[in-house]
CSV table of C-alpha atoms in Angstrom, one decimal:
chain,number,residue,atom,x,y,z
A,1,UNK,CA,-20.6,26.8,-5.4
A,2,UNK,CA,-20.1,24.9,-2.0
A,3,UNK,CA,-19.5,26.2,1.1
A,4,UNK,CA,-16.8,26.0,3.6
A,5,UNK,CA,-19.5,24.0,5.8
A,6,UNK,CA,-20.8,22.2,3.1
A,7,UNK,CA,-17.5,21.0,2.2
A,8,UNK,CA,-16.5,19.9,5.8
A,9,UNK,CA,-19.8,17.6,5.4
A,10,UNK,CA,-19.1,16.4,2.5
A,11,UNK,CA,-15.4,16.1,3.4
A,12,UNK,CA,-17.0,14.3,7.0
A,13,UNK,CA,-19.0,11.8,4.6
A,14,UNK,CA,-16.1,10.6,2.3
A,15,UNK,CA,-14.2,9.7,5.0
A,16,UNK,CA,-12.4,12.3,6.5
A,17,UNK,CA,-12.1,12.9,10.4
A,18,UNK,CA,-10.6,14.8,13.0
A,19,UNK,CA,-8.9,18.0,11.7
A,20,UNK,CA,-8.3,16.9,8.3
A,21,UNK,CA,-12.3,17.2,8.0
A,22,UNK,CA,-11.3,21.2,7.8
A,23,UNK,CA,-7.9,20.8,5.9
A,24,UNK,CA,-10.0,19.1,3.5
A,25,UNK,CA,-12.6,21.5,3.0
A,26,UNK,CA,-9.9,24.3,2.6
A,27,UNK,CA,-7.8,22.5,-0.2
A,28,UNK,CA,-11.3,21.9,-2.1
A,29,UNK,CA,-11.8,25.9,-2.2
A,30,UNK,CA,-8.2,26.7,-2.8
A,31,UNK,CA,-8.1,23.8,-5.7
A,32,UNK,CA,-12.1,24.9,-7.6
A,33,UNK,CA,-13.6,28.0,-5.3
A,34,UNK,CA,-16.4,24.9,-4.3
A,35,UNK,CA,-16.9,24.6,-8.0
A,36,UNK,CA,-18.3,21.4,-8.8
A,37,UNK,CA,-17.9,21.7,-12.3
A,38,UNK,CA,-14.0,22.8,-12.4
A,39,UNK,CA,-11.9,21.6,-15.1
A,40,UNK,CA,-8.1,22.8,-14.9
A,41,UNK,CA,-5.0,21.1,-15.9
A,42,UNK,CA,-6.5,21.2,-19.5
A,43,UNK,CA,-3.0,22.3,-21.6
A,44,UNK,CA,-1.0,19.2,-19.4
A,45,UNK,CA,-3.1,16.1,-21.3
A,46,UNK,CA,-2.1,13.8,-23.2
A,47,UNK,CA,-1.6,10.5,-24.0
A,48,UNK,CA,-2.3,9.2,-20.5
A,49,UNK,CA,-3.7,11.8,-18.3
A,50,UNK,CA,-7.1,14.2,-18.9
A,51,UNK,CA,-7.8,16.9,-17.1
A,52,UNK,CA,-8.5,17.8,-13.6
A,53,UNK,CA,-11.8,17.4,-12.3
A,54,UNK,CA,-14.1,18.9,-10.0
A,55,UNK,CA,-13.8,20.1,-6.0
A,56,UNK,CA,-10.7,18.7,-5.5
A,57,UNK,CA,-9.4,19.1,-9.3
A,58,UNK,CA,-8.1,15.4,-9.1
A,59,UNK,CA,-6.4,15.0,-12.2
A,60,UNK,CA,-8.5,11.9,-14.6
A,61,UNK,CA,-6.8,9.3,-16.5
A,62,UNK,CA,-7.6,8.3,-20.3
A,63,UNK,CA,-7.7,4.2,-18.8
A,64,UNK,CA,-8.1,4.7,-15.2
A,65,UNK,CA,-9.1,0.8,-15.7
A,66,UNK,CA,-5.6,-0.1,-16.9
A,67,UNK,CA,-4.4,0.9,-13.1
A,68,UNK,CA,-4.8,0.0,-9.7
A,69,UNK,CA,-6.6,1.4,-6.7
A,70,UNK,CA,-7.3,4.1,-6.1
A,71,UNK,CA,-6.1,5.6,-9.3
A,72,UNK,CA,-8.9,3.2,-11.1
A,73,UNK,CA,-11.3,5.8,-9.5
A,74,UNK,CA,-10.0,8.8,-12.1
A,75,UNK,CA,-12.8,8.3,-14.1
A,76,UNK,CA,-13.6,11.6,-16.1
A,77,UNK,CA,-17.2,11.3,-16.5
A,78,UNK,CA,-18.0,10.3,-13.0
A,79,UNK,CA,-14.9,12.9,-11.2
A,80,UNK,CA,-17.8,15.8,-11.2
A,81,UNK,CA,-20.2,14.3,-8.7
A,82,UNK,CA,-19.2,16.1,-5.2
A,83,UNK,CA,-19.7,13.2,-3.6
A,84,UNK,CA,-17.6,10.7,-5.4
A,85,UNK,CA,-14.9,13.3,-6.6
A,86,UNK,CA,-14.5,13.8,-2.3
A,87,UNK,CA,-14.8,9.4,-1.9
A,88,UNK,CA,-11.6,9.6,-4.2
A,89,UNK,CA,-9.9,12.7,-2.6
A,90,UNK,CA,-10.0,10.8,0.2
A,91,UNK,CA,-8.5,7.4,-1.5
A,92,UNK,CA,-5.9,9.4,-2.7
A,93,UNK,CA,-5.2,10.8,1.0
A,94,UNK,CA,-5.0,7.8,2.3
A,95,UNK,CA,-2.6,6.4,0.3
A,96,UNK,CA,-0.5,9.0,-0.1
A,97,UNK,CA,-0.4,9.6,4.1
A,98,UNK,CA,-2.0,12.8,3.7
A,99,UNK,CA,-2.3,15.7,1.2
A,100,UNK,CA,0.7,15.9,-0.3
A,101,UNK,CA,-0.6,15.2,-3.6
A,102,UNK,CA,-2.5,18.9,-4.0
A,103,UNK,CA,0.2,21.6,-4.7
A,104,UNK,CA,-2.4,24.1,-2.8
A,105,UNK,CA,-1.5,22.0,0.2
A,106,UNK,CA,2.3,21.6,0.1
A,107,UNK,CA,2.6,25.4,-1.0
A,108,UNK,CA,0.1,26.8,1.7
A,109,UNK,CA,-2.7,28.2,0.0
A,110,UNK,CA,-5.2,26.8,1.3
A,111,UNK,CA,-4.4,27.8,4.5
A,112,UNK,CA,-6.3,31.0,3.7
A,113,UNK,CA,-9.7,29.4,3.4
A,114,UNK,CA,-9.0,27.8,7.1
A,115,UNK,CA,-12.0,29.8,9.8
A,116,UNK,CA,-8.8,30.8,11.8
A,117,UNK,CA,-6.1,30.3,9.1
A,118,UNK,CA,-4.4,27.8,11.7
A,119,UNK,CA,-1.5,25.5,10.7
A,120,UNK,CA,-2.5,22.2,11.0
A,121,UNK,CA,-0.2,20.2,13.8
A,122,UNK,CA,3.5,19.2,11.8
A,123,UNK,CA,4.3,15.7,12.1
A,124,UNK,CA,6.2,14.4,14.6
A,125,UNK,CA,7.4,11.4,16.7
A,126,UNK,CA,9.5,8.9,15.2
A,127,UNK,CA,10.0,8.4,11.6
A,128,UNK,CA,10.9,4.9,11.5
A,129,UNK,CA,7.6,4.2,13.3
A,130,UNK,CA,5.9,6.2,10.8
A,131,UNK,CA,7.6,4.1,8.4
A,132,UNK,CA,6.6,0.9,9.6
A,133,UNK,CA,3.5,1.4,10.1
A,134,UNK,CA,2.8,2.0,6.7
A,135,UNK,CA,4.8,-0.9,5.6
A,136,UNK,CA,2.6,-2.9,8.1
A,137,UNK,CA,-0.7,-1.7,7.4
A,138,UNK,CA,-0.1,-3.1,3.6
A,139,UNK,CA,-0.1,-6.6,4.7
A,140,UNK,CA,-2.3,-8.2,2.3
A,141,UNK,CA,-1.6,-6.5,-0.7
A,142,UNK,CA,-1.1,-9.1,-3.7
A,143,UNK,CA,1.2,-8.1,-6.6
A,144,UNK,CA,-0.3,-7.7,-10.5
A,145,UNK,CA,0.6,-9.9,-13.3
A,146,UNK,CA,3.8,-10.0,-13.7
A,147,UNK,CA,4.9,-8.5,-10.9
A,148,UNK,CA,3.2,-5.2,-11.1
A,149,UNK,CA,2.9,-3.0,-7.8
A,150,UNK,CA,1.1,0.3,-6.6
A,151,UNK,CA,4.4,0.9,-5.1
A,152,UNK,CA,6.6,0.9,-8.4
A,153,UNK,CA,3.8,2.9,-10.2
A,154,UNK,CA,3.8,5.5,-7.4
A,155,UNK,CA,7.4,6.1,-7.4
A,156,UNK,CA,7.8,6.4,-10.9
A,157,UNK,CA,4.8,9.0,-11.5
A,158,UNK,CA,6.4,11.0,-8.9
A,159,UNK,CA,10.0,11.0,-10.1
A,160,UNK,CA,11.3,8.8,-7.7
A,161,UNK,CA,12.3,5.6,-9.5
A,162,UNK,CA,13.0,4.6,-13.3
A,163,UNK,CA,10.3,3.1,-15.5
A,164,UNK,CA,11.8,-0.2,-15.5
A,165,UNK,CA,11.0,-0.3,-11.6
A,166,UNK,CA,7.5,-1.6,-12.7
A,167,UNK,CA,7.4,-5.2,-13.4
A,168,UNK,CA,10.7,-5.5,-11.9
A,169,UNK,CA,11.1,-8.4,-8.3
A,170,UNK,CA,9.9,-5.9,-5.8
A,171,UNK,CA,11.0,-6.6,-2.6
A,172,UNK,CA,13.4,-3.5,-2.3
A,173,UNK,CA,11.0,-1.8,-4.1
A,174,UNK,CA,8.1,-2.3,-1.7
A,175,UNK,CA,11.3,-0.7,1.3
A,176,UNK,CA,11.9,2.3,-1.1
A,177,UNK,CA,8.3,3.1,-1.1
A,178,UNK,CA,8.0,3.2,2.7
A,179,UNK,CA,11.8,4.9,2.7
A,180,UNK,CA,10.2,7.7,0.7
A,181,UNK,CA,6.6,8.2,2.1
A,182,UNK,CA,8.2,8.2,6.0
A,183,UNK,CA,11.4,11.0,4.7
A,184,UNK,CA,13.9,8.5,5.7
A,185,UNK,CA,15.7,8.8,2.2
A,186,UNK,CA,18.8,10.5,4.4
A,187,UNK,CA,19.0,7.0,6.4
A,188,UNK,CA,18.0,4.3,3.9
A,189,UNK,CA,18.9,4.1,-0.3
A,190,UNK,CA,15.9,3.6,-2.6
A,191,UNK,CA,17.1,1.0,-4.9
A,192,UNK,CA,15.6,-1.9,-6.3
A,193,UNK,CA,19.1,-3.9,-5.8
A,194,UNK,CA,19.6,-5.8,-2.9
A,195,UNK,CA,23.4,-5.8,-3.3
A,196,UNK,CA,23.1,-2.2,-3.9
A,197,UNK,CA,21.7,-1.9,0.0
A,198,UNK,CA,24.7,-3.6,1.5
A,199,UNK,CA,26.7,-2.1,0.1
A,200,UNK,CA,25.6,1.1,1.0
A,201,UNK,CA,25.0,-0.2,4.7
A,202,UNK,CA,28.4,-1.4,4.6
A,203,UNK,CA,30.7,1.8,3.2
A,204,UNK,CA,33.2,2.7,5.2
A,205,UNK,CA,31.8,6.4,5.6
A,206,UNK,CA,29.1,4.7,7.0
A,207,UNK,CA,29.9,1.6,9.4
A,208,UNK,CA,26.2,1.3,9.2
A,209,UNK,CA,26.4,-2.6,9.2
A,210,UNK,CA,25.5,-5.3,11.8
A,211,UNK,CA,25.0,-9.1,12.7
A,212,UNK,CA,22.7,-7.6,15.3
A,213,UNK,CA,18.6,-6.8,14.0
A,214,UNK,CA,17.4,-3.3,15.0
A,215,UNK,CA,13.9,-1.8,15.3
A,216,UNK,CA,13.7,-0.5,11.7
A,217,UNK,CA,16.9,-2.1,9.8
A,218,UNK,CA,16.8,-3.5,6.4
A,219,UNK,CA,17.5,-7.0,7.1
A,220,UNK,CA,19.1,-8.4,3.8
A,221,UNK,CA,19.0,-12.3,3.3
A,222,UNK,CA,21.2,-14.7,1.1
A,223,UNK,CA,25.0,-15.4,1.3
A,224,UNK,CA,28.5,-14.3,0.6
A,225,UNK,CA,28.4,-15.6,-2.3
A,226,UNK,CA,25.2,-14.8,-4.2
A,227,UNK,CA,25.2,-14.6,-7.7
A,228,UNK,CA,24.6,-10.9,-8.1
A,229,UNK,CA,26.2,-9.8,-5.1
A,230,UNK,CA,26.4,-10.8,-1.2
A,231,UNK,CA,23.1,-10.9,0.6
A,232,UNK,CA,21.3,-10.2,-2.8
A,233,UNK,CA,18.4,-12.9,-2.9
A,234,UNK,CA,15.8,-10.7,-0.5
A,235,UNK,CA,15.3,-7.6,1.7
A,236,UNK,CA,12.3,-7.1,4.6
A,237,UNK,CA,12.2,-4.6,7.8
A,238,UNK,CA,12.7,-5.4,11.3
A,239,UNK,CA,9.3,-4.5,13.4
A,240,UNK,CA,10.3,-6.7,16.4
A,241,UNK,CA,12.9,-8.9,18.1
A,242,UNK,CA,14.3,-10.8,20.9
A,243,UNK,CA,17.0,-13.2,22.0
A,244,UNK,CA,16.1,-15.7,19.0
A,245,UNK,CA,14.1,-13.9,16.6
A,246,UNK,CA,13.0,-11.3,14.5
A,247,UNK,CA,9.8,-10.3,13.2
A,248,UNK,CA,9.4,-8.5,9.7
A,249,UNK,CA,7.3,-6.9,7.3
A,250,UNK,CA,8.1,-7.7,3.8
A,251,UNK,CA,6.7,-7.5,-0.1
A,252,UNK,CA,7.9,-10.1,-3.0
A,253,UNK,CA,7.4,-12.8,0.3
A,254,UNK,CA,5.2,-15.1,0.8
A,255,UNK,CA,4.5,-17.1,3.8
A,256,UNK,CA,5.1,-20.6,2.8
A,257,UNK,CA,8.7,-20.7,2.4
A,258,UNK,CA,8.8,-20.3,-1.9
A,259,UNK,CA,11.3,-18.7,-3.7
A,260,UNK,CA,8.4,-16.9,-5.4
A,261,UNK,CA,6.9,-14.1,-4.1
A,262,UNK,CA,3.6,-12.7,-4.4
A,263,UNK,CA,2.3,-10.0,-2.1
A,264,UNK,CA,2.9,-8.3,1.2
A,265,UNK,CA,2.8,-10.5,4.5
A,266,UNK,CA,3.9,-9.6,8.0
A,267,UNK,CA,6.8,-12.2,9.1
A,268,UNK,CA,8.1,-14.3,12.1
A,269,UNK,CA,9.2,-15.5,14.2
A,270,UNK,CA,12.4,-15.8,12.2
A,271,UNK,CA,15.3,-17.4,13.8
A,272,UNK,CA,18.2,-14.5,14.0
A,273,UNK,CA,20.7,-17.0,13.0
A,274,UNK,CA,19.0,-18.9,10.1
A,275,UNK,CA,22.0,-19.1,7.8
A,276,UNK,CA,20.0,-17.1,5.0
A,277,UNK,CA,20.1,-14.1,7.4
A,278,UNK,CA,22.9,-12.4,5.8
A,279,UNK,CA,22.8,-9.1,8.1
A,280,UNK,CA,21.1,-5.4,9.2
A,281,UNK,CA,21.3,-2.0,7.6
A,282,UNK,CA,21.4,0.0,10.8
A,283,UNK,CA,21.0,3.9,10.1
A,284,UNK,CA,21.7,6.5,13.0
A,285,UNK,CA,18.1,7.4,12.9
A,286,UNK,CA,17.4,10.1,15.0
A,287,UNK,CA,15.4,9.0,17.6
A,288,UNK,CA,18.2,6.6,18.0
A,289,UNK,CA,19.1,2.9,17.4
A,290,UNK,CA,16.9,-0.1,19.3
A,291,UNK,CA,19.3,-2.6,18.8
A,292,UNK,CA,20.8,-6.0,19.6
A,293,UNK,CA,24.4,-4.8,18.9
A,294,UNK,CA,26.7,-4.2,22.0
A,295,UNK,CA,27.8,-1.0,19.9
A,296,UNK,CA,24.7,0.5,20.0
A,297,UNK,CA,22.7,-0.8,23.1
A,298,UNK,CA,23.1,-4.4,23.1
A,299,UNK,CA,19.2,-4.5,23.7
A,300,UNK,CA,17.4,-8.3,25.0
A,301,UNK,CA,13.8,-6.9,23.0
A,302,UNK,CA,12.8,-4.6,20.5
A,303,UNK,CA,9.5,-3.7,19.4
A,304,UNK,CA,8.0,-0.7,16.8
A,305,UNK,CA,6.1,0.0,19.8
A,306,UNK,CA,8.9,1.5,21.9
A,307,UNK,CA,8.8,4.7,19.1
A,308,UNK,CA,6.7,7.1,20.1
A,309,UNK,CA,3.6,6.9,17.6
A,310,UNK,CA,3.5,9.9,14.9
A,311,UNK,CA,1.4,12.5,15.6
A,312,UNK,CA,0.1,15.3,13.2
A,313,UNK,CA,-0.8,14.6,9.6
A,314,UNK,CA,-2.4,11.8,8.4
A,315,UNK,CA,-0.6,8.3,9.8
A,316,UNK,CA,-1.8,4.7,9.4
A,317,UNK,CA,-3.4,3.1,12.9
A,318,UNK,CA,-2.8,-0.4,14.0
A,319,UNK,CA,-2.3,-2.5,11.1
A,320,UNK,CA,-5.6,-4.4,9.8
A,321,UNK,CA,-4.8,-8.3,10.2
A,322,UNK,CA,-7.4,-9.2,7.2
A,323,UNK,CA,-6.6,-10.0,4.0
A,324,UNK,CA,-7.3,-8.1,0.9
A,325,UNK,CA,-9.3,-9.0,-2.1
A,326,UNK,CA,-9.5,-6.8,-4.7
A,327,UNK,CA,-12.5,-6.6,-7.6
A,328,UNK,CA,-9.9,-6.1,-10.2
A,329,UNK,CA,-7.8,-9.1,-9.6
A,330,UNK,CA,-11.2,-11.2,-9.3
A,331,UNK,CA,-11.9,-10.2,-13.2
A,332,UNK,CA,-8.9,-11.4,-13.9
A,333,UNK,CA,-9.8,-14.5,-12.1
A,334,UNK,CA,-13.1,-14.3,-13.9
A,335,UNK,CA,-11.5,-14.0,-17.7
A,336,UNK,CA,-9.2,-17.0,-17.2
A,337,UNK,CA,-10.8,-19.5,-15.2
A,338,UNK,CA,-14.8,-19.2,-17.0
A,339,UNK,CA,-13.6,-20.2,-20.8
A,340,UNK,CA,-11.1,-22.7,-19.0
A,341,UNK,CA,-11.4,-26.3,-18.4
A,342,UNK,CA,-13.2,-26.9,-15.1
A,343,UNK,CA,-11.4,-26.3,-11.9
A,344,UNK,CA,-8.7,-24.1,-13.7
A,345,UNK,CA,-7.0,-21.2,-11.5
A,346,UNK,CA,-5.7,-18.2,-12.0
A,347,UNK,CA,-2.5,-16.3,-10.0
A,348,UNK,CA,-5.6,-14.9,-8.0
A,349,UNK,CA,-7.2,-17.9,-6.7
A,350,UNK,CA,-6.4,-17.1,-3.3
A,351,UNK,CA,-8.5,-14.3,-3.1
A,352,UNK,CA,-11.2,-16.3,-4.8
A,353,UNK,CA,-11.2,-19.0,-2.6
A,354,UNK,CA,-11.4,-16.6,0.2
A,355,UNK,CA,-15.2,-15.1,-1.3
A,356,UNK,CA,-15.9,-18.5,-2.3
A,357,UNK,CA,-15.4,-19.5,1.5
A,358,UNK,CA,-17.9,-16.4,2.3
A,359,UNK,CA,-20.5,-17.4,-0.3
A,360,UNK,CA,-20.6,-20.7,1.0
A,361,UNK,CA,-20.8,-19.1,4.7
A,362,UNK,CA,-24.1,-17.5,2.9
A,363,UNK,CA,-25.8,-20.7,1.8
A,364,UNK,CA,-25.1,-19.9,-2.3
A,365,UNK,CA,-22.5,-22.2,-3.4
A,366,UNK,CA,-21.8,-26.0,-2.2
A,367,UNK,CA,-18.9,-26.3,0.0
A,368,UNK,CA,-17.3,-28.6,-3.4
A,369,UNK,CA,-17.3,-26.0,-5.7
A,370,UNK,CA,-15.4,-24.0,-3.4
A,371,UNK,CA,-11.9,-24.4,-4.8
A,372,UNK,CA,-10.3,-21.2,-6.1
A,373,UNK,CA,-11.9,-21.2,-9.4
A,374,UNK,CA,-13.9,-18.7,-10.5
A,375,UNK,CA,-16.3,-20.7,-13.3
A,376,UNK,CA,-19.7,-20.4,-14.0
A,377,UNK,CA,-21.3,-22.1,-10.4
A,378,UNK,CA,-19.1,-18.9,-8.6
A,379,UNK,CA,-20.4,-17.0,-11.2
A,380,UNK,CA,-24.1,-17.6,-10.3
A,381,UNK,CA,-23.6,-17.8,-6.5
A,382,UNK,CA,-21.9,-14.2,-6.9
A,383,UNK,CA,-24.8,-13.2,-8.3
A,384,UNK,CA,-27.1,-14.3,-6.0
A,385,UNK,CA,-25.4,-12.5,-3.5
A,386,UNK,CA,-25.6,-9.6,-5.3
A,387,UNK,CA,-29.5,-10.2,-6.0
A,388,UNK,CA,-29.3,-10.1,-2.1
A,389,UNK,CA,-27.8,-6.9,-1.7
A,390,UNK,CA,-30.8,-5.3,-3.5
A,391,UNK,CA,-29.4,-5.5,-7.5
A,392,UNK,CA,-31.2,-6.9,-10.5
A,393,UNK,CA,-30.8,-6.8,-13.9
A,394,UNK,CA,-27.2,-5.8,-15.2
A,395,UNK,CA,-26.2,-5.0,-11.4
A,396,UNK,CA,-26.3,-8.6,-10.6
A,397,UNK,CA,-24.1,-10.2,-13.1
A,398,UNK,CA,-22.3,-12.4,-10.8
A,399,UNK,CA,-19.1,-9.9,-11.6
A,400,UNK,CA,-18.2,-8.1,-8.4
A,401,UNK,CA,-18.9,-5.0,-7.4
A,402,UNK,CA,-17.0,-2.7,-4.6
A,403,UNK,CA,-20.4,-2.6,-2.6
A,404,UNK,CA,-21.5,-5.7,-2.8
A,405,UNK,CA,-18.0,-6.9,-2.3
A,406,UNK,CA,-17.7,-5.0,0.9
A,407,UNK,CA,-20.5,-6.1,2.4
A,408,UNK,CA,-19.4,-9.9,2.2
A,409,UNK,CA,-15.7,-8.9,3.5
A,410,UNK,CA,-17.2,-7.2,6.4
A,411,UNK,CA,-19.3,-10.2,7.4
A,412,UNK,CA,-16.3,-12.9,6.5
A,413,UNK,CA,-13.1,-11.4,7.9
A,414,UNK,CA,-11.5,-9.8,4.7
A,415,UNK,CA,-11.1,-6.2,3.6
A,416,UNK,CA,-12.1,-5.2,0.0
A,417,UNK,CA,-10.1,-3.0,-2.7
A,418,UNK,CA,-10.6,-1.9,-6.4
């Protein structure tokens, strides 16, 4: 059995800081008494899910490889180690905001393993900037195949959304998911409709409508006359604007200017009166409206920044500007492009081309061969670099690893994910 100061180490190694470091150790003892070995959860498997494993019982998944991060890390077998069942507590705190995904957390048990059984500070500050900054702090995120998202699959295992949410255009999707993890669901609808949002915006019980942006609104694009409804083609959310423009984070997007969508990017400037701006859902939040409209202000500027920062829990800092490549989408990459004809890419050849660029930046491929496809020369430079790193044998296969894959994003300007 661990103790409480053994858990706050291992709790201070994983990742954990400040006073979630205690919080942390407490929900371990409340979830397995320190217990290492801990199963639970046993009589709820089935098709999909195993049992719950270890210090933080995390519940394990049958084919943690058929999901994303960090749910690819429920891996039975390795969910009994300390140290890696408290490396995935802490994924899973992280993208959840905080602990709200152990029940001896959200119904207080755990409070009585706490040295002083203390509260830990509530939340508070502004929602919307809570909401936007973990909007934000997703930029880079690049969609599945066929349009499959984290932010679907979260929503539907918690009840929030319909199956059919998953592999469905994501856009309003992707504003659901921060709706829900901020608690604005009494302010903004979780659909996966764009007509459905203006028309909620724009009930009469409402009035909630504007042609002005606001720090925070849904800002719908399209026209009157859309096919499936007016301002139906798009949603993003208003981070910033001025006299002109309007700054947005947004998923489905892109930032080229296509119709097609493919991951989460931060936007602007955008001119306020491009004709596909159709208009703003502007809740009564209530640390009030920052907004253009002469109804509610008639502010010059608006900026995120001018709500005061969350404090309490578990919030994201200032959003990372480097772009994500992720191991799992690079195997995709891997099985398309290696039996393929030569220079063939996959949906993912973004993120190849971005290690590519880093391998070449290492002196192990030729600057030609750096084009997005991940063949055999990628292959054998990936594996050089991973002969670098210190592996041999079936370590170095020229397949990335999360190590070895962090390591180059930290000396190339990119961040790394399962």
């Amino acid at each position: 059995m661990l103790t409480f100061s053994q858990l706050c180490e291992l709790a201070r190694g994983a990742g954990f800081g400040g006073e979630d470091v205690e919080i942390a150790a407490a929900v371990a003892l409340a979830e397995s008494s320190g217990n290492p070995d801990a199963v639970g959860d046993v009589d709820l498997q089935d098709a999909k899910w195993g049992p719950s494993i270890g210090l933080f019982q995390i519940r394990s998944l049958r084919r943690p490889q058929d999901f994303g991060f960090p749910d690819n890390l429920r891996v039975e077998s390795a969910l009994s180690s300390p140290t890696y069942n408290a490396k995935t507590a802490k994924a899973i705190h992280a993208e959840a905001g905080g602990f709200g995904p152990w029940s001896t957390f959200t119904g207080g048990a755990y409070k009585a393993h706490l040295p002083d059984h203390h509260d830990p500070d509530p939340v508070t500050g502004s929602a919307v900037r809570r909401c936007l900054d973990l909007l934000m702090a997703e930029e880079g995120y690049r969609e599945g195949s066929d349009n499959h998202t984290k932010y679907a699959q979260e929503m539907i295992d918690a009840g929030k959304a319909p199956a059919w949410w998953q592999n469905s255009e994501w856009c309003y999707i992707f504003q659901s998911w921060g709706t829900w993890k901020a608690g604005l669901e009494s302010y903004c609808l979780l659909s996966a409709f764009c007509p459905d949002g203006v028309n909620y915006y724009k009930h009469p019980d409402r009035k909630w409508w504007s042609e002005y942006p606001m720090v925070g609104a849904e800002v719908f694009y399209g026209t009157a006359g859309e096919r499936w409804g007016a301002g139906g083609s798009h949603i993003e959310r208003v981070y910033k604007f001025n006299s002109d423009n309007i700054w947005t984070v947004g998923g489905n997007t892109n930032a080229t200017g296509s119709s097609q969508g493919n991951g989460v990017y931060l936007r602007g400037p955008i001119p306020r009166r491009d004709v596909r701006v159709y208009g703003y859902g502007c809740p009564p939040f209530p640390e009030g409206r920052i907004s253009a409209d002469p109804r509610w202000g008639g502010r010059a500027t608006g900026t995120y920044l001018d709500l005061p920062a969350p404090t309490g829990g578990a919030t994201p800092g200032t959003p990372d500007p480097r772009p994500w490549v992720y191991a799992g989408q690079l195997e995709h990459a891997i099985a398309a492009d290696v039996p393929a004809p030569t220079g063939h890419r996959s949906y993912s050849w973004p993120q190849v081309l971005l290690v590519e660029q880093a391998l070449v930046g290492e002196g192990l491929l030729t600057p030609a061969f750096a084009d997005g496809s991940w063949g055999t020369l990628t292959l054998e430079a990936y594996a050089k670099w991973q002969q670098r790193c210190g592996l041999t044998g079936p370590g170095a296969t020229g397949h990335p690893d999360l190590t070895t894959l962090g390591k180059l994003a930290d000396l190339h300007g990119f961040r790394a994910g399962a």
